XYZ file of C-alpha atoms in Angstrom:
663
model
C -178.772 78.929 168.917
C -178.072 80.963 165.804
C -181.044 82.958 164.554
C -181.333 84.574 161.132
C -184.008 86.716 159.536
C -184.973 86.384 155.859
C -187.219 89.072 154.368
C -189.799 88.164 151.722
C -189.993 90.139 148.497
C -193.087 92.068 147.521
C -194.835 90.822 144.381
C -192.342 91.198 141.516
C -193.502 93.133 138.460
C -191.941 90.772 135.967
C -193.156 89.535 132.634
C -193.189 85.915 133.837
C -195.691 86.635 136.637
C -199.353 87.010 135.653
C -201.336 90.020 136.829
C -205.012 90.442 137.572
C -207.237 91.404 134.628
C -209.573 94.292 135.393
C -213.342 94.123 134.946
C -213.174 96.080 131.686
C -214.173 99.381 133.279
C -212.092 102.222 134.653
C -210.310 101.215 137.849
C -209.649 103.807 140.546
C -206.709 103.024 142.823
C -207.453 102.774 146.551
C -205.010 105.428 147.715
C -202.866 105.089 150.820
C -204.310 108.363 152.110
C -207.792 106.788 152.083
C -206.685 104.442 154.859
C -206.444 107.385 157.279
C -210.176 107.723 157.894
C -212.993 105.616 159.312
C -214.861 102.824 157.533
C -218.215 104.704 157.575
C -216.499 107.764 156.079
C -215.270 105.673 153.145
C -218.672 103.993 152.792
C -220.532 107.326 152.861
C -218.419 108.539 149.954
C -219.238 105.376 147.970
C -222.943 105.783 148.809
C -222.804 109.367 147.540
C -221.068 108.399 144.282
C -223.123 105.252 143.621
C -226.422 105.993 145.365
C -228.606 104.060 142.903
C -226.230 101.195 142.211
C -226.972 97.779 143.695
C -225.195 97.289 147.034
C -226.502 93.981 148.461
C -228.676 91.286 146.900
C -229.951 88.036 148.406
C -232.798 85.729 147.368
C -234.972 87.698 149.841
C -234.108 91.323 149.141
C -231.896 93.750 147.242
C -230.842 97.230 148.345
C -229.097 100.099 146.606
C -226.270 102.022 148.260
C -228.715 104.781 149.133
C -231.109 102.292 150.770
C -228.336 100.575 152.762
C -227.060 103.953 153.953
C -230.551 105.042 155.044
C -231.132 101.740 156.860
C -227.780 102.082 158.636
C -228.690 105.623 159.721
C -232.015 104.436 161.179
C -230.288 101.699 163.161
C -227.572 104.127 164.274
C -230.238 106.462 165.673
C -231.698 103.573 167.687
C -228.253 102.753 169.088
C -227.717 106.364 170.155
C -231.162 106.469 171.735
C -230.584 103.314 173.788
C -226.890 103.497 174.619
C -225.962 107.153 174.224
C -222.194 107.620 174.208
C -221.340 104.342 175.950
C -218.177 103.108 174.212
C -218.587 99.348 174.319
C -219.004 96.497 171.829
C -222.345 95.873 170.141
C -223.307 92.424 168.912
C -225.136 91.468 165.727
C -226.970 88.128 165.668
C -228.623 88.349 162.258
C -229.045 86.130 159.202
C -226.543 87.047 156.443
C -227.935 89.706 154.128
C -228.754 93.384 153.754
C -230.021 93.818 157.341
C -226.791 92.385 158.735
C -224.734 94.711 156.515
C -226.749 97.795 157.525
C -226.440 96.873 161.220
C -222.670 96.481 160.949
C -222.370 99.894 159.278
C -224.666 101.474 161.886
C -222.406 100.295 164.706
C -219.416 101.898 162.992
C -221.351 105.090 162.244
C -221.757 105.676 166.000
C -218.139 104.769 166.758
C -218.839 101.449 168.467
C -217.071 98.089 168.215
C -218.799 95.455 166.083
C -218.973 91.806 167.225
C -220.742 89.342 164.922
C -222.273 86.131 166.241
C -222.995 83.355 163.752
C -226.566 82.054 164.307
C -225.446 78.572 163.209
C -222.866 78.267 165.997
C -223.761 76.527 169.286
C -225.612 78.759 171.773
C -223.026 77.984 174.469
C -220.212 79.330 172.296
C -222.179 82.427 171.323
C -223.119 83.016 174.966
C -219.445 82.926 175.947
C -218.549 85.477 173.247
C -221.453 87.710 174.287
C -220.178 87.654 177.869
C -216.467 87.961 177.063
C -217.000 90.884 174.686
C -218.836 92.829 177.429
C -221.360 93.960 174.828
C -224.001 96.456 175.936
C -226.501 95.887 173.112
C -227.534 93.101 170.725
C -228.999 93.786 167.281
C -231.000 90.852 165.962
C -233.824 89.905 163.567
C -237.115 88.017 163.658
C -235.492 84.624 163.200
C -232.953 85.065 166.012
C -234.654 87.401 168.505
C -235.548 84.639 170.985
C -232.016 83.236 170.805
C -230.534 86.707 171.339
C -232.591 87.256 174.497
C -231.546 83.843 175.803
C -227.844 84.493 175.147
C -227.632 87.748 177.099
C -230.054 86.716 179.832
C -231.200 90.256 180.546
C -227.655 91.652 180.940
C -228.233 94.104 178.082
C -231.081 95.121 175.768
C -231.795 93.455 172.429
C -233.268 95.218 169.394
C -235.128 93.399 166.616
C -234.137 95.310 163.482
C -237.028 93.780 161.515
C -239.452 95.639 163.796
C -237.981 99.114 163.182
C -240.397 101.175 161.120
C -238.920 102.465 157.858
C -239.981 106.028 158.687
C -238.448 105.882 162.174
C -235.858 108.643 162.721
C -234.793 110.473 159.597
C -231.469 112.128 158.828
C -227.910 110.919 158.642
C -225.477 110.190 161.454
C -222.155 111.993 161.172
C -219.963 111.191 164.178
C -216.199 111.530 163.815
C -214.274 108.296 164.316
C -210.484 108.146 164.383
C -208.643 105.725 162.063
C -207.030 104.052 165.090
C -210.377 103.549 166.889
C -211.413 99.952 167.583
C -213.643 98.660 164.775
C -214.387 95.007 165.459
C -213.588 91.911 167.488
C -213.350 88.692 165.464
C -213.335 85.553 167.609
C -211.189 82.600 166.591
C -210.321 79.261 168.167
C -208.157 79.530 171.296
C -205.688 77.217 173.060
C -207.228 77.971 176.474
C -210.371 76.087 175.535
C -212.227 79.337 174.849
C -212.391 81.475 171.690
C -210.094 84.499 171.647
C -211.062 87.894 170.238
C -208.839 89.580 167.642
C -209.243 93.372 167.728
C -208.924 95.388 164.517
C -208.936 99.155 164.081
C -210.598 101.078 161.261
C -207.111 101.719 159.867
C -206.130 98.040 159.741
C -209.408 97.005 158.068
C -209.177 99.834 155.542
C -205.607 98.889 154.676
C -206.682 95.270 154.305
C -209.408 96.451 151.923
C -206.840 98.546 150.042
C -204.582 95.504 149.574
C -207.432 93.481 148.079
C -208.827 96.341 146.003
C -205.561 97.204 144.300
C -204.449 93.604 143.815
C -207.757 92.570 142.200
C -208.574 95.966 140.621
C -212.034 95.952 142.196
C -214.389 98.618 140.847
C -218.053 99.571 141.057
C -218.940 97.200 138.205
C -217.782 94.109 140.103
C -220.187 91.615 141.666
C -218.699 89.734 144.623
C -219.971 86.455 146.062
C -220.106 86.121 149.856
C -220.001 82.535 151.103
C -218.146 83.010 154.406
C -219.707 83.890 157.751
C -219.922 87.519 158.897
C -218.052 86.374 162.019
C -215.032 85.132 160.028
C -212.242 87.323 158.620
C -212.946 85.999 155.101
C -216.526 87.244 155.329
C -215.457 90.654 156.639
C -212.987 90.965 153.743
C -215.647 90.148 151.138
C -218.093 92.659 152.614
C -215.603 95.522 152.809
C -213.932 95.034 149.444
C -217.370 95.223 147.832
C -219.072 98.032 149.758
C -216.017 100.277 150.080
C -215.585 100.236 146.293
C -219.153 100.761 145.085
C -219.394 97.102 144.003
C -222.317 94.721 144.613
C -222.288 92.052 147.342
C -224.137 88.751 146.854
C -224.458 86.598 150.016
C -225.139 82.916 149.237
C -226.468 80.410 151.803
C -224.491 77.353 150.767
C -225.864 75.067 153.471
C -229.467 75.703 152.394
C -228.975 75.844 148.632
C -226.125 73.456 147.810
C -223.450 73.087 145.191
C -225.611 72.788 142.062
C -227.534 75.944 142.913
C -224.184 77.651 143.519
C -223.065 76.746 140.005
C -226.206 78.164 138.377
C -226.302 81.165 140.739
C -222.764 82.278 139.831
C -223.800 82.428 136.186
C -227.252 83.981 136.705
C -225.970 86.714 139.044
C -222.981 87.444 136.769
C -220.532 87.085 139.657
C -217.079 88.455 138.829
C -215.160 87.555 142.025
C -215.714 84.186 143.728
C -214.048 83.414 147.088
C -214.337 79.755 148.190
C -212.102 77.750 150.492
C -209.889 75.230 148.641
C -211.986 72.298 149.921
C -215.229 73.854 148.644
C -213.533 74.769 145.357
C -212.487 71.133 144.804
C -215.997 69.866 145.377
C -217.446 72.637 143.193
C -215.015 72.131 140.300
C -215.591 68.378 140.256
C -219.289 68.771 139.393
C -218.618 71.155 136.500
C -217.078 68.803 133.920
C -215.667 71.803 132.057
C -219.088 72.578 130.558
C -219.954 75.883 132.262
C -218.331 78.959 130.712
C -218.853 81.413 133.624
C -218.354 84.304 131.177
C -218.379 87.021 133.851
C -216.105 85.357 136.401
C -212.677 87.011 136.295
C -211.155 86.102 139.707
C -211.282 82.950 141.823
C -209.788 83.799 145.200
C -208.548 80.742 147.102
C -207.457 81.136 150.702
C -207.930 79.864 154.221
C -206.275 76.481 153.679
C -203.501 74.718 151.783
C -203.744 75.166 148.012
C -202.625 72.152 145.998
C -201.339 71.615 142.467
C -204.554 69.683 141.905
C -206.558 72.877 142.551
C -204.649 74.631 139.774
C -205.479 71.782 137.383
C -209.176 72.017 138.289
C -209.055 75.752 137.611
C -207.405 75.219 134.209
C -209.961 72.601 133.191
C -213.148 74.347 134.235
C -212.736 78.100 133.831
C -212.209 80.500 130.942
C -208.845 81.980 129.979
C -209.931 85.447 131.123
C -210.363 84.120 134.683
C -207.345 84.157 137.000
C -206.602 82.256 140.207
C -205.678 84.491 143.151
C -203.959 82.705 146.034
C -203.885 84.471 149.378
C -202.151 83.604 152.621
C -202.749 85.362 155.922
C -204.516 85.238 159.261
C -207.250 86.911 161.269
C -204.575 88.975 163.033
C -202.826 90.293 159.908
C -205.205 89.757 157.010
C -203.651 88.815 153.688
C -199.857 89.245 153.785
C -198.702 87.021 150.915
C -200.367 86.511 147.564
C -199.795 85.287 144.036
C -201.633 85.159 140.717
C -201.896 81.968 138.683
C -203.080 81.793 135.090
C -203.417 78.970 132.566
C -199.692 79.115 131.760
C -198.285 79.116 135.312
C -196.295 75.960 136.082
C -195.688 74.299 139.449
C -193.504 71.314 140.254
C -194.428 71.093 143.941
C -197.696 69.490 145.023
C -198.285 72.391 147.445
C -198.950 75.715 145.744
C -199.749 77.850 148.832
C -197.445 80.841 148.928
C -196.378 83.857 146.918
C -194.893 87.271 147.576
C -195.355 89.827 150.332
C -197.989 92.532 149.841
C -197.190 96.269 150.124
C -196.680 97.803 153.587
C -196.367 94.392 155.246
C -192.797 93.501 156.208
C -192.968 89.700 156.101
C -189.956 87.647 157.119
C -188.878 84.207 158.289
C -187.046 83.638 161.553
C -184.821 80.593 161.114
C -182.725 78.945 163.803
C -179.864 76.451 163.741
C -179.753 74.203 160.690
C -182.867 75.710 159.129
C -181.192 79.119 159.097
C -178.211 77.718 157.172
C -180.177 75.728 154.597
C -180.098 76.614 150.893
C -183.847 77.067 151.142
C -184.225 79.021 154.403
C -187.014 77.830 156.684
C -188.510 79.385 159.782
C -191.463 80.964 161.549
C -193.331 83.643 159.612
C -193.530 87.050 161.267
C -195.250 90.209 160.002
C -194.212 93.745 160.950
C -196.564 96.583 160.067
C -198.751 99.311 161.512
C -201.692 97.581 159.828
C -201.880 94.314 161.788
C -204.478 93.787 164.535
C -204.121 95.795 167.731
C -204.477 93.096 170.384
C -206.411 90.148 171.735
C -209.506 91.362 173.556
C -208.957 91.292 177.327
C -205.960 88.947 176.918
C -202.905 91.125 177.735
C -200.505 88.207 178.282
C -201.354 86.603 174.946
C -201.098 90.019 173.273
C -197.570 90.506 174.646
C -196.626 87.007 173.482
C -197.881 87.344 169.901
C -197.471 91.092 169.215
C -194.156 92.890 169.705
C -194.007 96.684 169.602
C -191.097 98.175 167.651
C -189.189 100.418 170.127
C -188.073 102.753 167.311
C -191.187 102.865 165.117
C -193.763 102.646 167.904
C -196.716 102.515 165.493
C -195.406 99.265 164.021
C -196.039 95.909 165.646
C -194.598 92.510 164.811
C -197.097 89.658 164.799
C -195.621 86.183 165.308
C -197.872 83.917 163.268
C -196.800 80.450 164.442
C -196.818 79.399 160.767
C -193.735 77.870 159.170
C -192.570 78.577 155.657
C -189.556 78.465 153.398
C -188.066 80.963 150.971
C -187.253 79.873 147.419
C -184.398 81.218 145.279
C -186.868 83.375 143.311
C -188.034 85.097 146.492
C -191.330 83.188 146.509
C -192.561 82.035 149.892
C -194.061 78.563 150.379
C -196.220 77.617 153.341
C -195.158 74.478 155.258
C -197.404 74.194 158.299
C -197.858 75.208 161.919
C -195.370 75.249 164.771
C -198.122 74.704 167.342
C -201.384 72.755 167.433
C -203.380 75.069 165.204
C -204.730 73.636 161.960
C -206.939 74.803 159.108
C -210.248 72.949 158.749
C -212.518 73.906 155.816
C -211.001 77.393 155.797
C -211.229 77.976 159.559
C -208.268 78.167 161.899
C -208.748 75.645 164.704
C -206.665 75.201 167.842
C -207.085 71.519 168.693
C -206.433 72.359 172.348
C -209.878 73.966 172.478
C -211.461 70.688 171.348
C -209.364 68.628 173.789
C -210.244 70.872 176.730
C -213.917 70.702 175.760
C -213.762 66.895 175.602
C -212.206 66.667 179.077
C -215.265 68.445 180.489
C -217.476 65.562 179.359
C -218.499 62.788 181.701
C -216.431 59.643 181.224
C -213.491 61.194 179.338
C -210.166 60.604 181.080
C -207.707 61.649 178.353
C -208.353 63.174 174.912
C -206.081 64.153 172.046
C -207.103 65.534 168.657
C -204.975 65.079 165.535
C -205.492 65.745 161.843
C -205.527 63.417 158.863
C -205.381 64.490 155.245
C -208.346 63.938 152.953
C -207.783 64.178 149.199
C -211.031 66.064 148.614
C -211.568 68.105 151.748
C -208.104 68.841 153.136
C -207.524 68.145 156.812
C -210.064 66.368 159.007
C -210.068 65.929 162.766
C -209.752 62.637 164.656
C -210.136 62.410 168.434
C -208.439 59.625 170.394
C -209.640 59.185 173.945
C -209.660 56.881 176.934
C -212.549 56.576 179.357
C -212.760 55.948 183.081
C -216.221 54.406 182.720
C -217.558 51.081 181.453
C -219.116 51.440 179.012
C -217.670 54.772 178.007
C -219.466 57.426 175.966
C -220.301 56.474 172.380
C -219.193 58.411 169.321
C -222.743 59.701 168.960
C -222.809 60.979 172.542
C -219.397 62.631 172.170
C -220.342 64.287 168.904
C -223.630 65.541 170.351
C -221.992 66.902 173.524
C -219.186 68.644 171.636
C -221.666 70.148 169.163
C -223.257 72.000 172.094
C -219.925 73.763 172.722
C -218.193 73.995 169.347
C -219.143 74.970 165.767
C -219.564 72.133 163.279
C -216.150 72.576 161.643
C -214.492 71.834 165.026
C -216.316 68.529 165.587
C -214.016 65.534 164.887
C -215.111 63.321 162.016
C -213.939 60.202 163.871
C -213.642 59.141 167.509
C -211.238 56.350 168.447
C -211.389 54.850 171.933
C -208.155 53.395 173.359
C -207.532 51.694 176.684
C -204.577 54.027 177.113
C -202.887 56.541 174.860
C -199.276 55.786 173.787
C -196.491 57.616 175.626
C -192.845 58.345 174.872
C -190.117 57.098 177.276
C -190.216 60.538 178.914
C -193.924 60.152 179.638
C -195.242 62.538 176.966
C -197.986 61.670 174.524
C -196.529 59.927 171.473
C -198.709 61.244 168.657
C -196.812 59.261 166.029
C -197.712 56.005 167.791
C -201.464 56.616 167.615
C -203.090 53.845 165.536
C -204.800 54.481 162.235
C -208.589 54.650 162.703
C -210.467 51.763 161.135
C -213.190 52.242 158.566
C -215.758 50.052 160.293
C -219.161 51.182 161.466
C -218.668 53.939 164.054
C -219.815 53.366 167.613
C -223.303 54.883 167.524
C -226.272 54.500 169.822
C -228.730 53.376 167.138
C -228.986 49.664 166.362
C -227.936 48.665 162.876
C -230.952 48.046 160.637
C -230.181 46.980 157.082
C -231.737 48.746 154.071
C -235.146 47.321 153.154
C -235.618 48.710 149.633
C -233.361 49.283 146.622
C -233.534 53.070 147.109
C -232.487 52.764 150.771
C -229.689 50.427 149.692
C -228.378 52.960 147.150
C -228.545 55.807 149.691
C -226.800 53.743 152.384
C -224.101 52.706 149.912
C -223.428 56.310 148.898
C -223.215 57.379 152.550
C -220.803 54.564 153.383
C -218.555 55.503 150.473
C -218.601 59.245 151.206
C -218.113 58.831 154.971
C -215.443 56.134 154.635
C -217.283 53.517 156.717
C -218.172 49.969 155.758
C -221.771 49.850 156.979
C -224.640 52.333 157.290
C -228.047 51.493 158.736
C -231.330 53.085 157.757
C -231.698 54.814 161.141
C -228.164 56.206 161.278
C -227.773 59.986 161.381
C -225.496 61.277 158.608
C -223.936 63.970 160.787
C -223.424 61.662 163.774
C -221.464 59.357 161.491
C -219.032 62.215 160.826
C -220.773 64.015 157.981
C -220.612 67.769 157.423
C -221.877 70.266 154.854
C -219.207 69.580 152.219
C -219.682 65.811 152.487
C -223.422 66.420 152.243
C -222.897 68.114 148.867
C -221.038 65.022 147.690
C -224.009 62.843 148.677
C -226.400 65.090 146.742
C -224.080 64.984 143.721
C -223.856 61.165 143.837
C -227.650 60.838 144.081
C -227.960 63.048 141.028
C -225.450 60.949 139.076
C -226.738 57.511 140.116
C -230.501 57.968 140.460
C -230.984 61.024 138.269
C -232.798 62.924 141.033
C -232.412 66.548 142.123
C -232.532 66.597 145.919
C -232.173 69.949 147.730
C -229.200 70.037 150.085
C -231.481 71.162 152.916
C -233.303 67.792 152.676
C -230.287 66.051 154.167
C -230.120 68.545 157.037
C -233.859 68.273 157.705
C -233.988 64.474 157.378
C -230.471 63.152 158.108
C -231.291 59.412 158.124
C -231.344 56.955 155.227
C -235.069 56.350 155.768
C -236.006 60.025 155.639
C -233.780 60.847 152.672
C -235.102 57.851 150.718
C -238.665 59.042 151.400
C -237.727 62.511 150.135
C -236.261 60.998 146.950
C -239.513 59.112 146.290
C -241.703 62.100 147.136
C -242.796 62.765 143.539
C -245.409 60.092 142.567
C -244.779 60.706 138.862
C -241.094 59.779 139.185
C -241.367 57.088 141.870
C -241.554 54.034 139.590
C -238.664 55.188 137.412
C -236.418 55.917 140.424
C -237.220 52.531 142.002
C -236.426 50.779 138.706
C -233.034 52.538 138.434
C -232.252 51.729 142.083
C -233.175 48.064 141.534
C -230.833 47.920 138.533
C -227.988 49.535 140.489
C -228.328 47.154 143.434
C -228.479 44.163 141.084
C -225.323 45.274 139.266
C -223.582 45.904 142.600
C -223.978 42.224 143.546
C -222.539 40.958 140.258
C -218.889 40.417 139.429
C -217.235 42.440 136.665
C -217.450 39.416 134.348
C -221.171 38.966 135.009
C -221.831 42.662 134.359
C -219.913 42.452 131.064
C -221.918 39.364 130.015
C -225.248 41.053 130.775
C -224.268 44.203 128.884
C -223.089 42.109 125.936
C -226.347 40.144 125.896
C -228.366 43.372 126.097
C -226.366 44.807 123.167
C -226.873 41.653 121.069
C -230.597 41.725 121.781
C -230.817 45.317 120.568
C -228.858 44.559 117.394
C -231.075 41.575 116.577
C -234.307 43.460 117.083
C -236.591 44.919 114.436
C -234.954 47.201 111.881
């Protein structure tokens, strides 16, 4: 079959393409020569130049560059004391914040490999990563110390950073680390049913930071929001592009604080660079109503999922003219390789905006075959050739050889085969089409559905399982699992969701489970995915008996849940998350409660009390507001039972009564 290669252009410097506005202060280019060092060497220079500037701020603490550097040195001394010169990975299992940042830097200061575990992920998944990484030490904090000890089971020591005395071990740590030394292992979803570790060097992470720094003109006066996990490439990018430029990093716990706090927090903390996933951005922009000026926000960085024309419209409606939309496309293995800037004047005819132009030093091209190679708009698999892509998959030599090809002439360059498909427009702009395999993007995370299917087959009663995606207008792709069971009765949706949640993070749990007697097959005996039936919107198969709402407030809450979750019936004992809810849908519930009942309910209330009964009790918790809330709920439920004509008549009568009243 004929194969052709089409190279992508780097970002054109033309008048009709917008560029990134700086922060109004002097911008210092991240030079190519600065890539040829270690991450702690670059950080130490920033700490020297900006010792008293704010480095990290959370709602619990705030540290200057000098304080972060000193904390990292203390932790580094502990590592050297316990592990000496053992060159092996070290794990952090720490709540996001200054301690986690200092621990990460400490690991790099002593030339070790950093592996971050997300405390919110299932213990079974974290235990697998701890074992697969062959870590020899775990750094943790008060909140996670018991979990850390349980994960490693005595195989290696754990250190509670919160218990290290501030005066313990003085002096800096100055070990030489080569640019090509291993820096971190970032675990992503894997087709084998287990996460796979992507290995980056100091050089590749520094070059990734350089690409972001120069594209966005990041300087020491910038204030960057951090919403992503430390264990995800997006989180690593946000940390490095702040701390390696003297800027301030602001971690935000979205799950605990919610979308309305995020809105106010961005303004109060004077955030200049905001990096949400497209699905979070949609939900966020929809609660703004164009009323918040966000005077300090100059860049909204969208990445991690498909960017739609609708996202551009939300940006135009809700943000100031001095704010620009930065669209990035990449992967854990290569970082950002394609980007584009969008301002208020940029026009798009296609509904899908994802795409742009290749970034410097990354040779991005499409490999087209057969008809797709001959098309006017060439289409093919995206490949990236550079010396700045990831080095390998940790302890997976066969997969490394499959996905990374070494250039026989330029041996330092490797070609990474992404598995993504794209097309090349006549203007040299790339547009993302989708995947060639079974990997999908869910809420900004790359998910291999094979890992979910393999996990499901381990469960009692599951004979066959297949996971597919469906598009959701607000939240992008969602997962649906079709399965057949060899037991009568088979496992319920609640049981499946609970069992999978013990193995997989929440973004990998299907939102719907559809049981079939047998899955459809093609004439050749293969699974026919196109013949899978559409899931119905009835009440999911859950273990709790349906109990109807008893009060107007419970009725309003149940109605909101049913609408948000796309089901026709919700009982007062049903668990929001076992019906298919997740954190972004939870924010929509909180927003609807605010609009309909006029109540401010913390997002954490839904996580702590995920049934209609418990949430209704939380809503009525303030005695001073109870009567008013119940009256509004009674009115809403009454109106819900009326036809449109009856509502119009009542409103007309109410208006006439007002007009005829006392003057």
